[in-house]
Amino acid sequence: MRYLPPSTPPPPKLSKDGKFASGVTKTNPSFHLIIRGSKKNPAICRTIFTAMVLNYPPPTVLDLNEPITKDGKPEQGKWDKLLAIHSYLSKSTHMKDTDVILITDGNDTWFQLPPEVMLQRFHDLLKRNNDKLRWRYGSVSEKVAKNELKSTQRYSQRIIFAADKVCRPDRPYDASCFAVPYSNLPPDIYGPLTDTGKNVAQNRPRWLNSGSLIGLLGDVKRLYERAAEINSKNIMLGDEQEVLSRIFGEQEFTRELDRRLRRPNWYIRMGELFGILQRIDISRIFVKLAPGRRHEFAIGLDYKSQLFFSMSPHSQHNLEWLHYNNVSQLSSAQLRHGVPREARLNLPADIAKCENPFTPPHPLAEKIPPPYDASVDYLPSPQNESWHTLPLATDVHSTSIPALLHTNIAIPTNSDPKPKPDLDPDPLHLWWRHMWFHPWSRALLRKSLRALRSGGAEAWDMRGGQGGVWTGNDEWADWVSVCKGAEGLVFGNDGWGKWGEELGEDYLAG
């Protein structure tokens, strides 16, 4: 059935000035979360759980394994996931082109930090990266009135993808692998073998990972429109990783070509000589450039993993769960990883100023279902536990604490410079137990649901919705209908049984 919220509270402010980089002003700063996955896969409940306890907007779950529909009927053999995403973004009426949208995989993605941190970091990254793009590529002048010129930077960034240590698919002289910029992490971040090609695990993240992206809706729609167009001309449908990597590679190829044509040769030579501009060799890359076709899609990557961390077999060993009130643990982690430069592991200010996740709700909220019980709902005192004391997944080399973890299934490989013989046969199970919300997962979710139902939480998504997910058809499904039966996967063996039956009877049945 379609869920219609009784009222829509005002949206929260994204920032004090309400502005994004590149002059994009948001008068209605809505934030939307799309999870690609199936409600039938219980692993998606971990993603939904982390989004709910951190107060992300109610996610829309898009099942991309369902065939494309035409006139209400599925077309035989049409399983184009890129077209499905573009179709949903184009037909949705509750989203505006200036809204922020986060798209992520659903079966292996976990949120770690609140949405305020995610959005502010996105805002800051856009500003810094656009300043660099303006310096590197310059601006263009446009006549807006008689004797008046307006200067606009030639290229800008409004979409950010996760970065990866490997290029997929890896093809010789392919633009998606060889035309893209080098990582902006220090060139010795993994020691003397960094980027030498001798060990994939010591590559700096340089390549696009399609598992997670955040951007302005208008730009994301244009991106997926182009991706669907590419697939429509393919005999065999390309997957999302292949097509989006191609678009990013072509964008960077045309940018580099444009820079070489516009900048004087001495500028390029001197910049590369002094290391200001790292040379990208596009001489052996062939890209078919069609006149009038758009190749610029405002894409950039999160090289430092401030937004997204891709936990692949080549990068999982860079991650440690650290307590930021334990100085000896922080020091030993850096020593163990052999960080080759002076770097400090401190809790970032944007996390430190976040509300304590254990702050109790208003006393009246205890009367809102699920019924309060001192044992089931036990949470530590905010005086004893805070973001400083909780274990936070940290990229020790970049010193970043990512807002989101993309936990690609990892199998021990020879690329790990420090293999661990006692590695858990199910890495996802081990990592999940390390997350900061254990062992209070059930109590945190019950607290979150009470806060939502009492009106104590702000609405990011203007459709409303409390304690569940939307489908691609704008139908509402609550937590129970999606995740009852997945308690062991989400809460572990906490001893409280099925959701809603913690006190011996199903309060939901009444």
Coordinates of C-alpha atoms in Angstrom, one line a residue:
M1 CA 0.0 0.0 0.0
R2 CA 1.1 3.6 -0.5
Y3 CA 2.2 5.4 2.6
L4 CA 1.0 9.0 3.1
P5 CA 2.5 10.8 6.0
P6 CA 0.1 12.9 8.0
S7 CA 2.3 15.9 8.0
T8 CA 5.6 17.0 6.6
P9 CA 8.0 18.8 8.9
P10 CA 10.3 21.4 7.5
P11 CA 13.6 20.2 6.0
P12 CA 16.8 20.6 8.1
K13 CA 19.4 23.2 7.0
L14 CA 22.3 21.7 5.1
S15 CA 24.7 24.5 6.0
K16 CA 24.5 28.0 7.5
D17 CA 24.7 29.8 4.1
G18 CA 22.6 27.1 2.3
K19 CA 25.1 27.0 -0.5
F20 CA 27.0 24.4 -2.4
A21 CA 30.2 24.9 -4.3
S22 CA 30.0 26.3 -7.8
G23 CA 27.3 28.7 -6.8
V24 CA 24.6 26.1 -6.5
T25 CA 22.1 27.5 -4.0
K26 CA 19.7 25.1 -2.3
T27 CA 16.4 26.7 -1.2
N28 CA 15.0 23.3 -0.4
P29 CA 17.9 21.2 0.8
S30 CA 16.3 17.7 0.6
F31 CA 18.5 14.7 0.8
H32 CA 17.6 11.3 -0.7
L33 CA 19.0 7.8 -0.2
I34 CA 18.7 5.1 -2.8
I35 CA 19.8 1.6 -2.0
R36 CA 20.3 -0.8 -5.0
G37 CA 19.3 -4.2 -3.8
S38 CA 16.5 -6.7 -3.1
K39 CA 14.2 -6.7 0.0
K40 CA 14.4 -10.5 -0.3
N41 CA 18.1 -10.4 0.6
P42 CA 18.4 -10.3 4.4
A43 CA 21.8 -8.6 4.1
I44 CA 20.1 -5.4 3.1
C45 CA 18.7 -5.2 6.6
R46 CA 22.2 -4.3 7.9
T47 CA 22.3 -1.4 5.5
I48 CA 18.7 -0.2 6.4
F49 CA 19.5 -0.7 10.2
T50 CA 22.6 1.6 10.0
A51 CA 20.7 4.2 8.1
M52 CA 17.9 4.2 10.6
V53 CA 19.9 4.4 13.8
L54 CA 21.9 7.3 12.3
N55 CA 18.8 9.2 11.1
Y56 CA 19.4 9.0 7.4
P57 CA 16.4 9.7 5.2
P58 CA 14.1 6.7 4.7
P59 CA 15.8 4.8 1.8
T60 CA 14.2 3.9 -1.5
V61 CA 15.1 0.3 -2.3
L62 CA 15.4 -0.3 -6.0
D63 CA 15.4 -3.9 -7.0
L64 CA 17.4 -3.8 -10.2
N65 CA 16.9 -7.5 -10.9
E66 CA 13.4 -6.8 -11.9
P67 CA 12.8 -6.4 -15.7
I68 CA 12.1 -3.0 -17.2
T69 CA 8.4 -2.3 -17.6
K70 CA 6.7 -0.7 -20.5
D71 CA 3.0 0.3 -20.3
G72 CA 2.9 -1.5 -17.0
K73 CA 4.1 -4.8 -18.4
P74 CA 7.7 -6.2 -18.1
E75 CA 9.6 -6.3 -21.4
Q76 CA 11.0 -9.8 -22.1
G77 CA 14.8 -9.9 -21.6
K78 CA 15.1 -6.2 -20.5
W79 CA 17.3 -6.2 -17.4
D80 CA 19.2 -2.9 -17.9
K81 CA 20.1 -1.7 -14.4
L82 CA 21.4 1.6 -15.6
L83 CA 18.1 2.3 -17.5
A84 CA 16.2 1.2 -14.4
I85 CA 18.0 3.8 -12.2
H86 CA 17.6 6.5 -14.9
S87 CA 13.9 5.7 -15.3
Y88 CA 13.3 6.0 -11.6
L89 CA 15.2 9.3 -11.2
S90 CA 13.4 10.8 -14.2
K91 CA 9.9 9.9 -13.2
S92 CA 10.2 10.7 -9.5
T93 CA 8.2 13.9 -8.7
H94 CA 9.3 14.3 -5.0
M95 CA 12.9 15.2 -5.9
K96 CA 14.3 18.4 -7.4
D97 CA 17.4 18.7 -9.5
T98 CA 19.2 20.7 -6.7
D99 CA 18.6 18.0 -4.1
V100 CA 21.4 15.8 -2.9
I101 CA 21.1 12.1 -3.7
L102 CA 23.2 9.3 -2.3
I103 CA 23.1 6.0 -4.3
T104 CA 24.8 2.9 -2.8
D105 CA 24.7 -0.9 -3.0
G106 CA 22.4 -2.5 -0.5
N107 CA 23.8 -5.9 0.3
D108 CA 27.2 -4.9 1.6
T109 CA 27.1 -1.2 2.6
W110 CA 27.1 0.0 6.2
F111 CA 26.7 3.6 7.4
Q112 CA 29.1 4.6 10.2
L113 CA 28.6 8.3 10.7
P114 CA 25.5 10.6 10.8
P115 CA 24.2 12.2 7.6
E116 CA 25.2 15.7 8.7
V117 CA 28.9 14.6 8.5
M118 CA 28.3 13.0 5.1
L119 CA 26.7 16.1 3.7
Q120 CA 29.2 18.6 5.1
R121 CA 32.1 16.6 3.8
F122 CA 30.5 16.4 0.4
H123 CA 30.1 20.2 0.5
D124 CA 33.7 20.7 1.6
L125 CA 35.1 18.3 -1.0
L126 CA 33.2 20.1 -3.8
K127 CA 34.6 23.4 -2.7
R128 CA 38.2 22.2 -2.5
N129 CA 38.1 20.2 -5.7
N130 CA 36.4 23.0 -7.7
D131 CA 39.1 25.4 -6.6
K132 CA 41.7 23.0 -7.9
L133 CA 39.8 22.5 -11.2
R134 CA 39.6 26.3 -11.7
W135 CA 43.4 26.5 -11.2
R136 CA 44.2 23.6 -13.5
Y137 CA 41.8 24.3 -16.4
G138 CA 40.9 28.0 -16.0
S139 CA 37.7 29.8 -16.7
V140 CA 35.6 31.0 -19.7
S141 CA 34.1 34.4 -20.1
E142 CA 30.5 34.9 -21.1
K143 CA 28.8 38.1 -22.1
V144 CA 25.8 38.7 -19.9
A145 CA 25.1 42.3 -20.7
K146 CA 26.5 45.2 -22.7
N147 CA 30.1 45.7 -21.6
E148 CA 29.7 43.1 -18.9
L149 CA 31.4 39.7 -18.9
K150 CA 30.8 36.8 -16.5
S151 CA 33.6 34.4 -15.7
T152 CA 32.7 30.7 -15.2
Q153 CA 35.2 28.0 -14.5
R154 CA 35.6 25.6 -17.4
Y155 CA 35.0 22.4 -15.4
S156 CA 33.4 21.7 -12.1
Q157 CA 32.6 18.8 -9.8
R158 CA 29.1 17.9 -8.5
I159 CA 29.2 14.1 -8.3
I160 CA 31.6 12.1 -6.1
F161 CA 32.2 8.4 -6.5
A162 CA 34.1 6.0 -4.2
A163 CA 37.7 5.4 -5.3
D164 CA 39.4 2.0 -5.8
K165 CA 42.9 0.6 -6.0
V166 CA 42.2 -1.4 -9.1
C167 CA 40.7 -0.5 -12.5
R168 CA 37.7 -2.5 -13.5
P169 CA 37.5 -3.6 -16.3
D170 CA 41.2 -3.6 -16.9
R171 CA 41.8 -3.2 -20.6
P172 CA 45.1 -2.1 -22.4
Y173 CA 45.1 1.6 -23.3
D174 CA 41.5 2.1 -22.0
A175 CA 40.6 5.7 -21.0
S176 CA 38.9 4.5 -17.9
C177 CA 42.2 3.1 -16.6
F178 CA 44.9 5.4 -18.1
A179 CA 43.3 8.8 -18.7
V180 CA 42.0 9.3 -15.2
P181 CA 43.9 11.6 -12.7
Y182 CA 46.4 10.3 -10.2
S183 CA 45.3 10.1 -6.6
N184 CA 46.0 13.2 -4.5
L185 CA 47.2 11.1 -1.6
P186 CA 50.9 11.4 -0.8
P187 CA 53.1 9.5 -3.3
D188 CA 54.8 7.5 -0.6
I189 CA 51.6 6.7 1.5
Y190 CA 52.2 3.0 1.4
G191 CA 56.0 3.2 1.5
P192 CA 58.6 3.0 -1.3
L193 CA 56.6 0.5 -3.4
T194 CA 53.6 2.9 -3.6
D195 CA 52.2 2.9 -7.2
T196 CA 55.1 0.8 -8.6
G197 CA 52.7 -1.9 -9.8
K198 CA 54.5 -4.6 -7.9
N199 CA 51.6 -5.0 -5.4
V200 CA 48.1 -3.9 -6.1
A201 CA 47.5 -3.4 -2.3
Q202 CA 50.1 -0.6 -2.5
N203 CA 48.3 1.3 -5.2
R204 CA 46.9 4.6 -4.3
P205 CA 43.1 4.7 -4.9
R206 CA 42.8 6.2 -8.4
W207 CA 39.9 4.5 -10.2
L208 CA 36.1 4.8 -10.0
N209 CA 34.2 2.3 -7.9
S210 CA 30.5 2.4 -8.9
G211 CA 29.3 1.0 -5.5
S212 CA 28.7 4.4 -4.0
L213 CA 28.1 7.9 -5.2
I214 CA 26.7 11.2 -3.9
G215 CA 25.8 14.2 -6.1
L216 CA 23.2 16.8 -7.1
L217 CA 20.2 15.1 -8.7
G218 CA 20.2 17.0 -12.0
D219 CA 23.8 15.9 -12.7
V220 CA 23.2 12.3 -11.6
K221 CA 20.2 12.1 -13.9
R222 CA 22.3 13.3 -16.9
L223 CA 25.0 10.8 -16.0
Y224 CA 22.6 7.8 -15.9
E225 CA 20.9 9.1 -19.1
R226 CA 24.2 8.8 -20.9
A227 CA 24.9 5.4 -19.3
A228 CA 21.6 4.1 -20.5
E229 CA 22.3 5.5 -23.9
I230 CA 25.6 3.6 -24.1
N231 CA 24.0 0.4 -23.0
S232 CA 21.2 0.8 -25.6
K233 CA 23.8 0.5 -28.3
N234 CA 25.6 -2.5 -26.8
I235 CA 24.9 -6.0 -28.1
M236 CA 25.7 -7.3 -24.6
L237 CA 24.6 -5.0 -21.7
G238 CA 27.5 -3.6 -19.8
D239 CA 27.4 -3.6 -16.0
E240 CA 27.3 -0.4 -14.0
Q241 CA 31.0 -0.5 -13.1
E242 CA 32.0 -0.9 -16.8
V243 CA 29.8 1.8 -18.2
L244 CA 30.3 4.5 -15.5
S245 CA 34.1 3.9 -15.6
R246 CA 34.0 4.5 -19.3
I247 CA 32.1 7.8 -18.9
F248 CA 34.6 9.0 -16.3
G249 CA 37.5 7.9 -18.4
E250 CA 36.1 9.8 -21.5
Q251 CA 35.5 12.9 -19.3
E252 CA 39.1 12.9 -18.1
F253 CA 40.5 12.2 -21.6
T254 CA 38.6 15.3 -23.0
R255 CA 39.7 17.4 -20.1
E256 CA 43.3 16.5 -20.5
L257 CA 43.1 17.0 -24.3
D258 CA 41.5 20.4 -23.8
R259 CA 44.2 21.4 -21.3
R260 CA 47.0 20.5 -23.7
L261 CA 45.3 22.5 -26.5
R262 CA 44.6 25.6 -24.5
R263 CA 47.6 26.0 -22.2
P264 CA 51.0 27.0 -23.7
N265 CA 53.5 24.2 -23.8
W266 CA 55.9 25.9 -21.3
Y267 CA 53.1 25.9 -18.7
I268 CA 52.6 22.1 -19.1
R269 CA 56.4 21.3 -19.2
M270 CA 57.2 23.5 -16.1
G271 CA 54.3 22.2 -14.1
E272 CA 55.2 18.6 -14.8
L273 CA 58.9 19.3 -14.2
F274 CA 58.3 20.6 -10.7
G275 CA 55.6 18.1 -9.8
I276 CA 52.8 20.6 -9.8
L277 CA 51.1 18.8 -12.6
Q278 CA 51.5 15.0 -12.7
R279 CA 51.7 14.0 -16.3
I280 CA 48.9 11.8 -17.8
D281 CA 50.0 10.2 -21.0
I282 CA 47.0 10.0 -23.4
S283 CA 49.0 9.6 -26.5
R284 CA 48.3 5.9 -26.9
I285 CA 44.6 6.1 -25.8
F286 CA 41.9 6.1 -28.4
V287 CA 38.6 7.7 -27.6
K288 CA 36.0 8.2 -30.4
L289 CA 34.8 11.8 -29.8
A290 CA 31.5 12.5 -31.6
P291 CA 30.8 16.2 -32.5
G292 CA 28.1 17.6 -30.2
R293 CA 28.2 14.7 -27.7
R294 CA 28.5 15.6 -24.1
H295 CA 31.6 14.2 -22.4
E296 CA 31.5 16.4 -19.3
F297 CA 29.6 15.0 -16.3
A298 CA 31.2 16.8 -13.3
I299 CA 32.5 13.5 -11.8
G300 CA 35.2 13.3 -9.2
L301 CA 36.5 10.6 -6.8
D302 CA 36.8 10.5 -3.0
Y303 CA 40.5 9.5 -2.9
K304 CA 41.0 10.0 0.8
S305 CA 37.9 7.9 1.8
Q306 CA 36.3 10.7 3.8
L307 CA 32.9 9.7 2.4
F308 CA 33.3 6.1 1.2
F309 CA 35.7 3.3 1.9
S310 CA 35.8 0.3 -0.5
M311 CA 36.8 -2.7 1.6
S312 CA 38.2 -4.9 -1.3
P313 CA 40.7 -7.7 -0.8
H314 CA 43.4 -5.1 -1.7
S315 CA 42.4 -2.5 0.8
Q316 CA 40.8 -4.2 3.8
H317 CA 44.1 -4.4 5.7
N318 CA 44.3 -0.6 5.7
L319 CA 41.3 -0.4 8.0
E320 CA 41.4 -0.6 11.8
W321 CA 38.7 -0.1 14.4
L322 CA 40.2 2.5 16.7
H323 CA 39.1 4.1 20.0
Y324 CA 40.1 7.8 19.9
N325 CA 40.5 8.1 23.6
N326 CA 43.2 5.4 23.6
V327 CA 46.5 7.1 22.6
S328 CA 48.6 3.9 22.9
Q329 CA 46.2 2.0 20.5
L330 CA 46.4 4.9 18.0
S331 CA 50.2 5.0 18.1
S332 CA 50.6 1.2 17.8
A333 CA 48.2 1.1 14.8
Q334 CA 50.4 3.6 13.0
L335 CA 53.5 1.7 13.9
R336 CA 52.0 -1.6 12.9
H337 CA 51.1 -0.2 9.4
G338 CA 54.5 1.4 9.0
V339 CA 53.1 4.8 8.0
P340 CA 56.1 6.4 6.3
R341 CA 55.4 10.0 7.3
E342 CA 54.3 12.0 10.2
A343 CA 50.5 11.7 10.5
R344 CA 48.2 12.2 13.4
L345 CA 45.2 10.1 14.2
N346 CA 42.8 12.5 15.9
L347 CA 39.0 12.4 16.1
P348 CA 37.9 14.9 13.4
A349 CA 36.0 18.0 14.7
D350 CA 33.0 17.1 12.5
I351 CA 32.5 13.9 14.4
A352 CA 33.3 15.3 17.8
K353 CA 30.6 17.9 17.6
C354 CA 27.9 15.3 16.5
E355 CA 25.2 14.5 19.0
N356 CA 26.1 11.6 21.3
P357 CA 24.3 8.5 19.8
F358 CA 23.3 7.4 23.3
T359 CA 21.6 10.6 24.3
P360 CA 18.2 9.4 25.7
P361 CA 15.0 10.6 23.9
H362 CA 12.4 12.7 25.6
P363 CA 10.8 10.8 28.5
L364 CA 7.5 10.9 26.8
A365 CA 8.9 8.9 24.0
E366 CA 9.1 5.9 26.3
K367 CA 5.3 5.5 26.0
I368 CA 5.6 5.2 22.2
P369 CA 5.9 1.6 20.7
P370 CA 8.0 -0.4 20.9
P371 CA 7.1 -0.6 24.7
Y372 CA 10.0 0.5 26.8
D373 CA 11.8 -2.1 28.9
A374 CA 14.9 -1.3 31.1
S375 CA 16.7 -4.5 30.1
V376 CA 15.9 -4.6 26.4
D377 CA 16.4 -0.9 25.9
Y378 CA 19.6 -0.6 28.0
L379 CA 22.1 1.9 26.6
P380 CA 25.3 3.2 28.2
S381 CA 25.3 6.6 29.8
P382 CA 26.4 9.4 27.4
Q383 CA 28.9 10.4 30.2
N384 CA 30.6 7.0 29.7
E385 CA 30.4 6.4 26.0
S386 CA 30.8 8.9 23.2
W387 CA 32.3 9.2 19.7
H388 CA 35.7 9.5 21.4
T389 CA 35.3 6.1 23.1
L390 CA 33.5 4.1 20.4
P391 CA 35.4 1.9 17.9
L392 CA 35.5 3.7 14.6
A393 CA 36.7 2.1 11.3
T394 CA 39.7 4.2 10.3
D395 CA 41.9 4.2 7.2
V396 CA 45.1 4.3 9.1
H397 CA 47.2 5.6 6.1
S398 CA 44.9 8.4 5.1
T399 CA 43.8 9.0 8.7
S400 CA 40.2 9.3 7.4
I401 CA 37.1 7.9 9.3
P402 CA 34.7 7.2 6.4
A403 CA 31.0 7.9 6.7
L404 CA 30.2 4.7 4.8
L405 CA 31.8 1.3 4.4
H406 CA 31.4 -0.6 1.2
T407 CA 32.2 -4.1 2.4
N408 CA 33.0 -6.0 -0.8
I409 CA 33.3 -9.7 0.0
A410 CA 37.0 -10.1 0.9
I411 CA 39.0 -13.3 0.5
P412 CA 42.6 -13.4 1.8
T413 CA 45.0 -12.9 -1.1
N414 CA 48.7 -12.7 -1.8
S415 CA 48.3 -9.0 -2.4
D416 CA 47.9 -8.4 1.4
P417 CA 51.4 -7.4 2.6
K418 CA 50.5 -8.6 6.1
P419 CA 48.2 -11.7 5.7
K420 CA 46.5 -12.9 8.8
P421 CA 46.4 -16.7 9.1
D422 CA 43.6 -16.5 11.8
L423 CA 41.3 -14.4 9.5
D424 CA 37.6 -15.1 10.2
P425 CA 36.2 -17.3 7.4
D426 CA 33.3 -14.9 7.2
P427 CA 35.0 -11.4 7.2
L428 CA 31.6 -9.6 7.0
H429 CA 30.6 -11.3 10.3
L430 CA 33.8 -10.2 11.9
W431 CA 33.6 -6.6 10.6
W432 CA 30.0 -6.3 11.6
R433 CA 30.8 -7.2 15.2
H434 CA 33.5 -4.5 15.2
M435 CA 31.0 -1.7 14.3
W436 CA 30.4 0.9 17.0
F437 CA 26.7 0.1 17.7
H438 CA 27.4 -3.4 19.0
P439 CA 26.3 -4.7 21.5
W440 CA 23.5 -2.1 21.7
S441 CA 22.1 -2.6 18.2
R442 CA 18.5 -3.6 19.2
A443 CA 18.2 -0.9 21.8
L444 CA 19.5 1.8 19.4
L445 CA 16.9 0.8 16.8
R446 CA 14.1 0.8 19.3
K447 CA 15.2 4.3 20.5
S448 CA 15.4 5.4 16.9
L449 CA 11.8 4.3 16.1
R450 CA 10.4 6.0 19.2
A451 CA 12.2 9.2 18.3
L452 CA 10.7 9.1 14.7
R453 CA 7.2 8.3 15.9
S454 CA 7.3 11.1 18.5
G455 CA 8.2 13.6 15.9
G456 CA 11.6 14.2 17.3
A457 CA 13.5 13.5 14.1
E458 CA 13.8 15.9 11.2
A459 CA 12.6 14.9 7.8
W460 CA 15.1 14.8 5.0
D461 CA 12.8 13.2 2.4
M462 CA 9.6 15.2 1.8
R463 CA 7.5 12.1 1.3
G464 CA 7.9 11.4 5.0
G465 CA 8.0 7.9 6.2
Q466 CA 9.1 6.5 9.6
G467 CA 11.0 3.4 10.4
G468 CA 11.0 1.6 7.0
V469 CA 11.8 1.9 3.3
W470 CA 10.1 3.1 0.1
T471 CA 10.0 0.9 -3.0
G472 CA 10.7 2.0 -6.6
N473 CA 6.9 2.2 -7.0
D474 CA 6.5 4.6 -4.0
E475 CA 5.0 1.9 -1.8
W476 CA 5.9 1.9 1.9
A477 CA 7.3 -1.1 3.8
D478 CA 8.1 -0.9 7.5
W479 CA 11.0 -2.5 9.3
V480 CA 9.0 -5.5 10.3
S481 CA 7.7 -6.4 6.9
V482 CA 11.3 -6.2 5.4
C483 CA 13.5 -7.4 8.2
K484 CA 11.6 -9.6 10.6
G485 CA 13.5 -12.9 10.6
A486 CA 16.9 -11.3 10.0
E487 CA 17.4 -10.5 13.7
G488 CA 20.5 -12.8 14.0
L489 CA 22.2 -11.1 11.1
V490 CA 21.5 -7.6 12.4
F491 CA 21.6 -7.9 16.2
G492 CA 23.8 -11.0 16.6
N493 CA 23.0 -13.5 19.4
D494 CA 21.7 -10.9 21.8
G495 CA 19.3 -13.3 23.5
W496 CA 16.1 -11.2 22.8
G497 CA 14.7 -13.3 19.9
K498 CA 12.5 -12.0 17.2
W499 CA 11.7 -8.4 16.7
G500 CA 8.6 -7.3 18.6
E501 CA 8.6 -10.4 20.8
E502 CA 11.3 -9.4 23.2
L503 CA 9.0 -9.4 26.2
G504 CA 7.3 -12.7 25.4
E505 CA 4.5 -11.5 23.3
D506 CA 4.2 -9.8 19.9
Y507 CA 3.2 -6.2 20.6
L508 CA 2.9 -5.7 16.9
A509 CA 0.0 -8.2 16.7
G510 CA -2.1 -6.0 18.9

